[in-house]
Amino acid sequence: MTDDDVLAEFRAADALLEGHFILSSGLRSPRYLQCARVLMNPRRAARLAEALATRLPAELRARITAVVAPAMGGVIAGQEMARALDVDAMFVERPTGTFELRRGFRLEPGQEVLMMEDVVTTGLSSREAIKAIEAAGGRVIAGAALVDRSNGTADIGVPFFRLIWLEVPTYQPDDLPPELQAIPAIKPGSRAAA
């Protein structure tokens, strides 16, 4: 699957929008990515995960015995990646603000795990998820994401594989380029409009 094929999947799902968007951080952007929309179709989600799985080196794929994803956004991506690799899928969640493995999920001491995200921007949630996986006994040997929005700057502490790199420029509300100034801003996503 080429980058153009991946972008076509996102656009077909209305998961990659262009316009003037107010992000959760308050920053503004001409692009908005909603991975949940691209993952809501099981066949599309499977295609994307399978394409990413083929980008993992064969020796690494052979070592992975489980995929663990951070909730909430990574759950579907993690499930589909686990299906593509034919291993179990689990997730970590934050019931009290810190990621932990719950719901009867267990990792054997030293079990080799792939940590899977839908989108990586700064890598912070990936590092937090890896810490929780390791606290539960697993050994994260790689991380993966459908989309890398970090501009290549995210360091998650393990080898990192992505399906696509997507530049999503951001601007302060009082320092917008003219093309954004000319378009009304909207706040998409799961939070209320600002």
PDB file of C-alpha atoms in Angstrom:
ATOM      1  CA  MET A   1       0.000   0.000   0.000  1.00  0.00           C
ATOM      2  CA  THR A   2       1.520   3.318  -1.076  1.00  0.00           C
ATOM      3  CA  ASP A   3       1.199   6.604   0.815  1.00  0.00           C
ATOM      4  CA  ASP A   4      -1.359   7.717  -1.770  1.00  0.00           C
ATOM      5  CA  ASP A   5      -3.370   4.530  -1.136  1.00  0.00           C
ATOM      6  CA  VAL A   6      -3.292   5.185   2.610  1.00  0.00           C
ATOM      7  CA  LEU A   7      -4.373   8.810   2.171  1.00  0.00           C
ATOM      8  CA  ALA A   8      -7.185   7.639  -0.137  1.00  0.00           C
ATOM      9  CA  GLU A   9      -8.438   5.345   2.660  1.00  0.00           C
ATOM     10  CA  PHE A  10      -8.430   8.261   5.114  1.00  0.00           C
ATOM     11  CA  ARG A  11     -10.164  10.606   2.696  1.00  0.00           C
ATOM     12  CA  ALA A  12     -12.790   7.990   1.742  1.00  0.00           C
ATOM     13  CA  ALA A  13     -13.661   7.674   5.439  1.00  0.00           C
ATOM     14  CA  ASP A  14     -13.778  11.463   5.930  1.00  0.00           C
ATOM     15  CA  ALA A  15     -10.959  10.936   8.427  1.00  0.00           C
ATOM     16  CA  LEU A  16      -8.635  13.506   6.856  1.00  0.00           C
ATOM     17  CA  LEU A  17     -10.265  16.893   6.527  1.00  0.00           C
ATOM     18  CA  GLU A  18      -8.940  20.160   5.183  1.00  0.00           C
ATOM     19  CA  GLY A  19     -10.106  23.603   6.253  1.00  0.00           C
ATOM     20  CA  HIS A  20      -9.535  25.660   9.439  1.00  0.00           C
ATOM     21  CA  PHE A  21      -9.687  23.602  12.617  1.00  0.00           C
ATOM     22  CA  ILE A  22      -9.374  24.392  16.311  1.00  0.00           C
ATOM     23  CA  LEU A  23      -7.444  21.526  17.894  1.00  0.00           C
ATOM     24  CA  SER A  24      -7.908  20.251  21.463  1.00  0.00           C
ATOM     25  CA  SER A  25      -4.734  22.137  22.405  1.00  0.00           C
ATOM     26  CA  GLY A  26      -6.265  25.406  21.189  1.00  0.00           C
ATOM     27  CA  LEU A  27      -3.841  25.565  18.268  1.00  0.00           C
ATOM     28  CA  ARG A  28      -5.184  25.963  14.735  1.00  0.00           C
ATOM     29  CA  SER A  29      -4.507  23.722  11.746  1.00  0.00           C
ATOM     30  CA  PRO A  30      -5.448  23.447   8.065  1.00  0.00           C
ATOM     31  CA  ARG A  31      -5.726  19.647   8.452  1.00  0.00           C
ATOM     32  CA  TYR A  32      -7.655  17.499  10.879  1.00  0.00           C
ATOM     33  CA  LEU A  33      -7.157  13.780  11.359  1.00  0.00           C
ATOM     34  CA  GLN A  34      -9.785  11.596  13.035  1.00  0.00           C
ATOM     35  CA  CYS A  35      -8.429   8.042  13.029  1.00  0.00           C
ATOM     36  CA  ALA A  36     -11.591   6.675  14.626  1.00  0.00           C
ATOM     37  CA  ARG A  37     -13.401   7.332  11.341  1.00  0.00           C
ATOM     38  CA  VAL A  38     -10.896   5.363   9.248  1.00  0.00           C
ATOM     39  CA  LEU A  39     -11.050   2.487  11.743  1.00  0.00           C
ATOM     40  CA  MET A  40     -14.845   2.300  11.965  1.00  0.00           C
ATOM     41  CA  ASN A  41     -14.988   0.136   8.832  1.00  0.00           C
ATOM     42  CA  PRO A  42     -13.536  -3.279   9.768  1.00  0.00           C
ATOM     43  CA  ARG A  43     -12.343  -4.103   6.252  1.00  0.00           C
ATOM     44  CA  ARG A  44     -10.584  -0.746   5.912  1.00  0.00           C
ATOM     45  CA  ALA A  45      -9.043  -1.110   9.393  1.00  0.00           C
ATOM     46  CA  ALA A  46      -7.829  -4.607   8.473  1.00  0.00           C
ATOM     47  CA  ARG A  47      -6.273  -3.373   5.205  1.00  0.00           C
ATOM     48  CA  LEU A  48      -4.378  -0.625   6.998  1.00  0.00           C
ATOM     49  CA  ALA A  49      -3.130  -2.909   9.789  1.00  0.00           C
ATOM     50  CA  GLU A  50      -2.076  -5.593   7.314  1.00  0.00           C
ATOM     51  CA  ALA A  51      -0.168  -3.014   5.282  1.00  0.00           C
ATOM     52  CA  LEU A  52       1.630  -1.823   8.412  1.00  0.00           C
ATOM     53  CA  ALA A  53       2.356  -5.395   9.540  1.00  0.00           C
ATOM     54  CA  THR A  54       4.173  -6.053   6.252  1.00  0.00           C
ATOM     55  CA  ARG A  55       6.482  -3.110   7.015  1.00  0.00           C
ATOM     56  CA  LEU A  56       7.747  -4.759  10.183  1.00  0.00           C
ATOM     57  CA  PRO A  57      10.946  -6.747   9.594  1.00  0.00           C
ATOM     58  CA  ALA A  58      10.214 -10.495   9.363  1.00  0.00           C
ATOM     59  CA  GLU A  59      12.482 -11.336  12.311  1.00  0.00           C
ATOM     60  CA  LEU A  60      10.643  -8.807  14.466  1.00  0.00           C
ATOM     61  CA  ARG A  61       7.203 -10.085  13.412  1.00  0.00           C
ATOM     62  CA  ALA A  62       8.282 -13.606  14.367  1.00  0.00           C
ATOM     63  CA  ARG A  63       9.166 -12.483  17.916  1.00  0.00           C
ATOM     64  CA  ILE A  64       5.954 -10.566  18.708  1.00  0.00           C
ATOM     65  CA  THR A  65       3.649 -12.606  20.937  1.00  0.00           C
ATOM     66  CA  ALA A  66       1.073  -9.911  21.779  1.00  0.00           C
ATOM     67  CA  VAL A  67      -0.023  -6.447  20.741  1.00  0.00           C
ATOM     68  CA  VAL A  68      -0.876  -3.959  23.479  1.00  0.00           C
ATOM     69  CA  ALA A  69      -2.469  -0.603  22.689  1.00  0.00           C
ATOM     70  CA  PRO A  70      -3.311   2.440  24.786  1.00  0.00           C
ATOM     71  CA  ALA A  71      -7.032   3.048  25.273  1.00  0.00           C
ATOM     72  CA  MET A  72      -9.007   4.648  23.889  1.00  0.00           C
ATOM     73  CA  GLY A  73      -7.725   5.558  20.443  1.00  0.00           C
ATOM     74  CA  GLY A  74      -5.376   2.627  19.969  1.00  0.00           C
ATOM     75  CA  VAL A  75      -7.792  -0.180  20.849  1.00  0.00           C
ATOM     76  CA  ILE A  76      -9.137  -0.850  17.347  1.00  0.00           C
ATOM     77  CA  ALA A  77      -5.742  -0.326  15.697  1.00  0.00           C
ATOM     78  CA  GLY A  78      -4.213  -2.732  18.225  1.00  0.00           C
ATOM     79  CA  GLN A  79      -6.916  -5.338  17.652  1.00  0.00           C
ATOM     80  CA  GLU A  80      -6.432  -5.199  13.886  1.00  0.00           C
ATOM     81  CA  MET A  81      -2.649  -5.348  14.167  1.00  0.00           C
ATOM     82  CA  ALA A  82      -2.934  -8.380  16.455  1.00  0.00           C
ATOM     83  CA  ARG A  83      -5.197 -10.037  13.871  1.00  0.00           C
ATOM     84  CA  ALA A  84      -2.662  -9.280  11.114  1.00  0.00           C
ATOM     85  CA  LEU A  85       0.136 -10.797  13.231  1.00  0.00           C
ATOM     86  CA  ASP A  86      -2.041 -13.667  14.542  1.00  0.00           C
ATOM     87  CA  VAL A  87      -1.339 -12.881  18.206  1.00  0.00           C
ATOM     88  CA  ASP A  88      -3.449 -11.757  21.162  1.00  0.00           C
ATOM     89  CA  ALA A  89      -4.554  -8.134  21.553  1.00  0.00           C
ATOM     90  CA  MET A  90      -4.767  -6.282  24.862  1.00  0.00           C
ATOM     91  CA  PHE A  91      -4.958  -2.676  25.949  1.00  0.00           C
ATOM     92  CA  VAL A  92      -3.819  -0.458  28.783  1.00  0.00           C
ATOM     93  CA  GLU A  93      -6.151   2.165  30.200  1.00  0.00           C
ATOM     94  CA  ARG A  94      -6.064   5.054  32.673  1.00  0.00           C
ATOM     95  CA  PRO A  95      -8.683   4.437  35.362  1.00  0.00           C
ATOM     96  CA  THR A  96      -6.871   6.777  37.760  1.00  0.00           C
ATOM     97  CA  GLY A  97      -4.769   8.823  35.332  1.00  0.00           C
ATOM     98  CA  THR A  98      -1.912   6.360  34.803  1.00  0.00           C
ATOM     99  CA  PHE A  99      -1.905   3.562  32.222  1.00  0.00           C
ATOM    100  CA  GLU A 100      -2.270   0.039  33.575  1.00  0.00           C
ATOM    101  CA  LEU A 101      -3.098  -3.417  32.273  1.00  0.00           C
ATOM    102  CA  ARG A 102      -6.483  -4.499  33.674  1.00  0.00           C
ATOM    103  CA  ARG A 103      -9.582  -6.565  32.830  1.00  0.00           C
ATOM    104  CA  GLY A 104      -7.795  -9.848  33.458  1.00  0.00           C
ATOM    105  CA  PHE A 105      -5.162  -9.180  30.779  1.00  0.00           C
ATOM    106  CA  ARG A 106      -1.817 -10.759  31.695  1.00  0.00           C
ATOM    107  CA  LEU A 107       1.660 -10.756  30.244  1.00  0.00           C
ATOM    108  CA  GLU A 108       4.231 -13.402  31.028  1.00  0.00           C
ATOM    109  CA  PRO A 109       7.540 -12.108  32.416  1.00  0.00           C
ATOM    110  CA  GLY A 110       9.651 -11.009  29.449  1.00  0.00           C
ATOM    111  CA  GLN A 111       6.869 -11.617  26.912  1.00  0.00           C
ATOM    112  CA  GLU A 112       7.776  -9.765  23.705  1.00  0.00           C
ATOM    113  CA  VAL A 113       5.153  -7.182  22.816  1.00  0.00           C
ATOM    114  CA  LEU A 114       4.376  -4.683  20.059  1.00  0.00           C
ATOM    115  CA  MET A 115       2.872  -1.443  21.396  1.00  0.00           C
ATOM    116  CA  MET A 116       0.375  -0.172  18.813  1.00  0.00           C
ATOM    117  CA  GLU A 117      -1.125   3.326  18.473  1.00  0.00           C
ATOM    118  CA  ASP A 118      -3.492   4.865  15.976  1.00  0.00           C
ATOM    119  CA  VAL A 119      -1.592   8.200  15.876  1.00  0.00           C
ATOM    120  CA  VAL A 120       1.695   9.323  17.423  1.00  0.00           C
ATOM    121  CA  THR A 121       2.215  13.055  17.800  1.00  0.00           C
ATOM    122  CA  THR A 122       4.703  13.662  20.627  1.00  0.00           C
ATOM    123  CA  GLY A 123       5.225  10.040  21.693  1.00  0.00           C
ATOM    124  CA  LEU A 124       4.228  10.793  25.286  1.00  0.00           C
ATOM    125  CA  SER A 125       1.260   8.396  25.455  1.00  0.00           C
ATOM    126  CA  SER A 126       3.359   5.725  23.705  1.00  0.00           C
ATOM    127  CA  ARG A 127       6.108   6.031  26.321  1.00  0.00           C
ATOM    128  CA  GLU A 128       3.505   5.939  29.105  1.00  0.00           C
ATOM    129  CA  ALA A 129       1.896   2.824  27.579  1.00  0.00           C
ATOM    130  CA  ILE A 130       5.299   1.137  27.246  1.00  0.00           C
ATOM    131  CA  LYS A 131       6.029   1.874  30.904  1.00  0.00           C
ATOM    132  CA  ALA A 132       2.730   0.215  31.909  1.00  0.00           C
ATOM    133  CA  ILE A 133       3.366  -2.805  29.668  1.00  0.00           C
ATOM    134  CA  GLU A 134       6.801  -3.263  31.208  1.00  0.00           C
ATOM    135  CA  ALA A 135       5.373  -2.844  34.728  1.00  0.00           C
ATOM    136  CA  ALA A 136       3.011  -5.711  33.860  1.00  0.00           C
ATOM    137  CA  GLY A 137       5.977  -7.925  32.921  1.00  0.00           C
ATOM    138  CA  GLY A 138       6.065  -7.467  29.156  1.00  0.00           C
ATOM    139  CA  ARG A 139       9.051  -6.428  27.099  1.00  0.00           C
ATOM    140  CA  VAL A 140       8.180  -3.954  24.355  1.00  0.00           C
ATOM    141  CA  ILE A 141      10.403  -4.747  21.385  1.00  0.00           C
ATOM    142  CA  ALA A 142       8.844  -2.204  19.003  1.00  0.00           C
ATOM    143  CA  GLY A 143       6.119   0.368  18.619  1.00  0.00           C
ATOM    144  CA  ALA A 144       3.896   1.040  15.642  1.00  0.00           C
ATOM    145  CA  ALA A 145       1.248   3.520  14.558  1.00  0.00           C
ATOM    146  CA  LEU A 146      -0.958   4.032  11.570  1.00  0.00           C
ATOM    147  CA  VAL A 147       0.040   7.701  11.454  1.00  0.00           C
ATOM    148  CA  ASP A 148       3.170   9.514  12.604  1.00  0.00           C
ATOM    149  CA  ARG A 149       2.346  13.203  13.100  1.00  0.00           C
ATOM    150  CA  SER A 150       5.583  13.947  14.940  1.00  0.00           C
ATOM    151  CA  ASN A 151       7.530  15.187  11.925  1.00  0.00           C
ATOM    152  CA  GLY A 152      10.008  12.448  12.781  1.00  0.00           C
ATOM    153  CA  THR A 153      10.694  13.819  16.272  1.00  0.00           C
ATOM    154  CA  ALA A 154       8.837  11.312  18.472  1.00  0.00           C
ATOM    155  CA  ASP A 155      11.189   9.052  20.414  1.00  0.00           C
ATOM    156  CA  ILE A 156       9.245   6.285  22.101  1.00  0.00           C
ATOM    157  CA  GLY A 157      12.346   4.449  23.343  1.00  0.00           C
ATOM    158  CA  VAL A 158      12.004   1.408  21.057  1.00  0.00           C
ATOM    159  CA  PRO A 159      12.149   0.923  17.278  1.00  0.00           C
ATOM    160  CA  PHE A 160       9.115   2.675  15.771  1.00  0.00           C
ATOM    161  CA  PHE A 161       7.264   1.774  12.575  1.00  0.00           C
ATOM    162  CA  ARG A 162       4.513   3.802  10.932  1.00  0.00           C
ATOM    163  CA  LEU A 163       2.185   3.281   8.023  1.00  0.00           C
ATOM    164  CA  ILE A 164       2.321   6.914   6.954  1.00  0.00           C
ATOM    165  CA  TRP A 165       3.956  10.143   8.005  1.00  0.00           C
ATOM    166  CA  LEU A 166       1.495  13.015   7.859  1.00  0.00           C
ATOM    167  CA  GLU A 167       2.445  16.639   8.277  1.00  0.00           C
ATOM    168  CA  VAL A 168      -0.219  18.514  10.175  1.00  0.00           C
ATOM    169  CA  PRO A 169       1.026  22.079  10.677  1.00  0.00           C
ATOM    170  CA  THR A 170      -0.256  24.004  13.677  1.00  0.00           C
ATOM    171  CA  TYR A 171      -0.456  27.708  14.426  1.00  0.00           C
ATOM    172  CA  GLN A 172      -1.210  29.944  17.367  1.00  0.00           C
ATOM    173  CA  PRO A 173      -4.676  31.556  17.008  1.00  0.00           C
ATOM    174  CA  ASP A 174      -3.096  35.031  16.819  1.00  0.00           C
ATOM    175  CA  ASP A 175      -0.481  33.993  14.233  1.00  0.00           C
ATOM    176  CA  LEU A 176      -2.473  32.418  11.402  1.00  0.00           C
ATOM    177  CA  PRO A 177      -1.383  32.323   7.765  1.00  0.00           C
ATOM    178  CA  PRO A 178      -3.650  34.367   5.447  1.00  0.00           C
ATOM    179  CA  GLU A 179      -5.355  31.279   3.978  1.00  0.00           C
ATOM    180  CA  LEU A 180      -6.591  30.237   7.453  1.00  0.00           C
ATOM    181  CA  GLN A 181      -7.585  33.776   8.397  1.00  0.00           C
ATOM    182  CA  ALA A 182      -9.958  33.736   5.413  1.00  0.00           C
ATOM    183  CA  ILE A 183     -11.829  30.590   6.572  1.00  0.00           C
ATOM    184  CA  PRO A 184     -14.133  30.264   9.606  1.00  0.00           C
ATOM    185  CA  ALA A 185     -12.650  27.982  12.281  1.00  0.00           C
ATOM    186  CA  ILE A 186     -14.463  24.852  13.457  1.00  0.00           C
ATOM    187  CA  LYS A 187     -13.723  22.524  16.340  1.00  0.00           C
ATOM    188  CA  PRO A 188     -14.159  18.908  15.254  1.00  0.00           C
ATOM    189  CA  GLY A 189     -13.617  15.786  17.300  1.00  0.00           C
ATOM    190  CA  SER A 190     -14.949  14.456  20.538  1.00  0.00           C
ATOM    191  CA  ARG A 191     -14.892  17.634  22.609  1.00  0.00           C
ATOM    192  CA  ALA A 192     -17.507  20.381  22.632  1.00  0.00           C
ATOM    193  CA  ALA A 193     -17.111  23.332  20.300  1.00  0.00           C
ATOM    194  CA  ALA A 194     -15.007  26.210  21.582  1.00  0.00           C
TER     195      ALA A 194
END
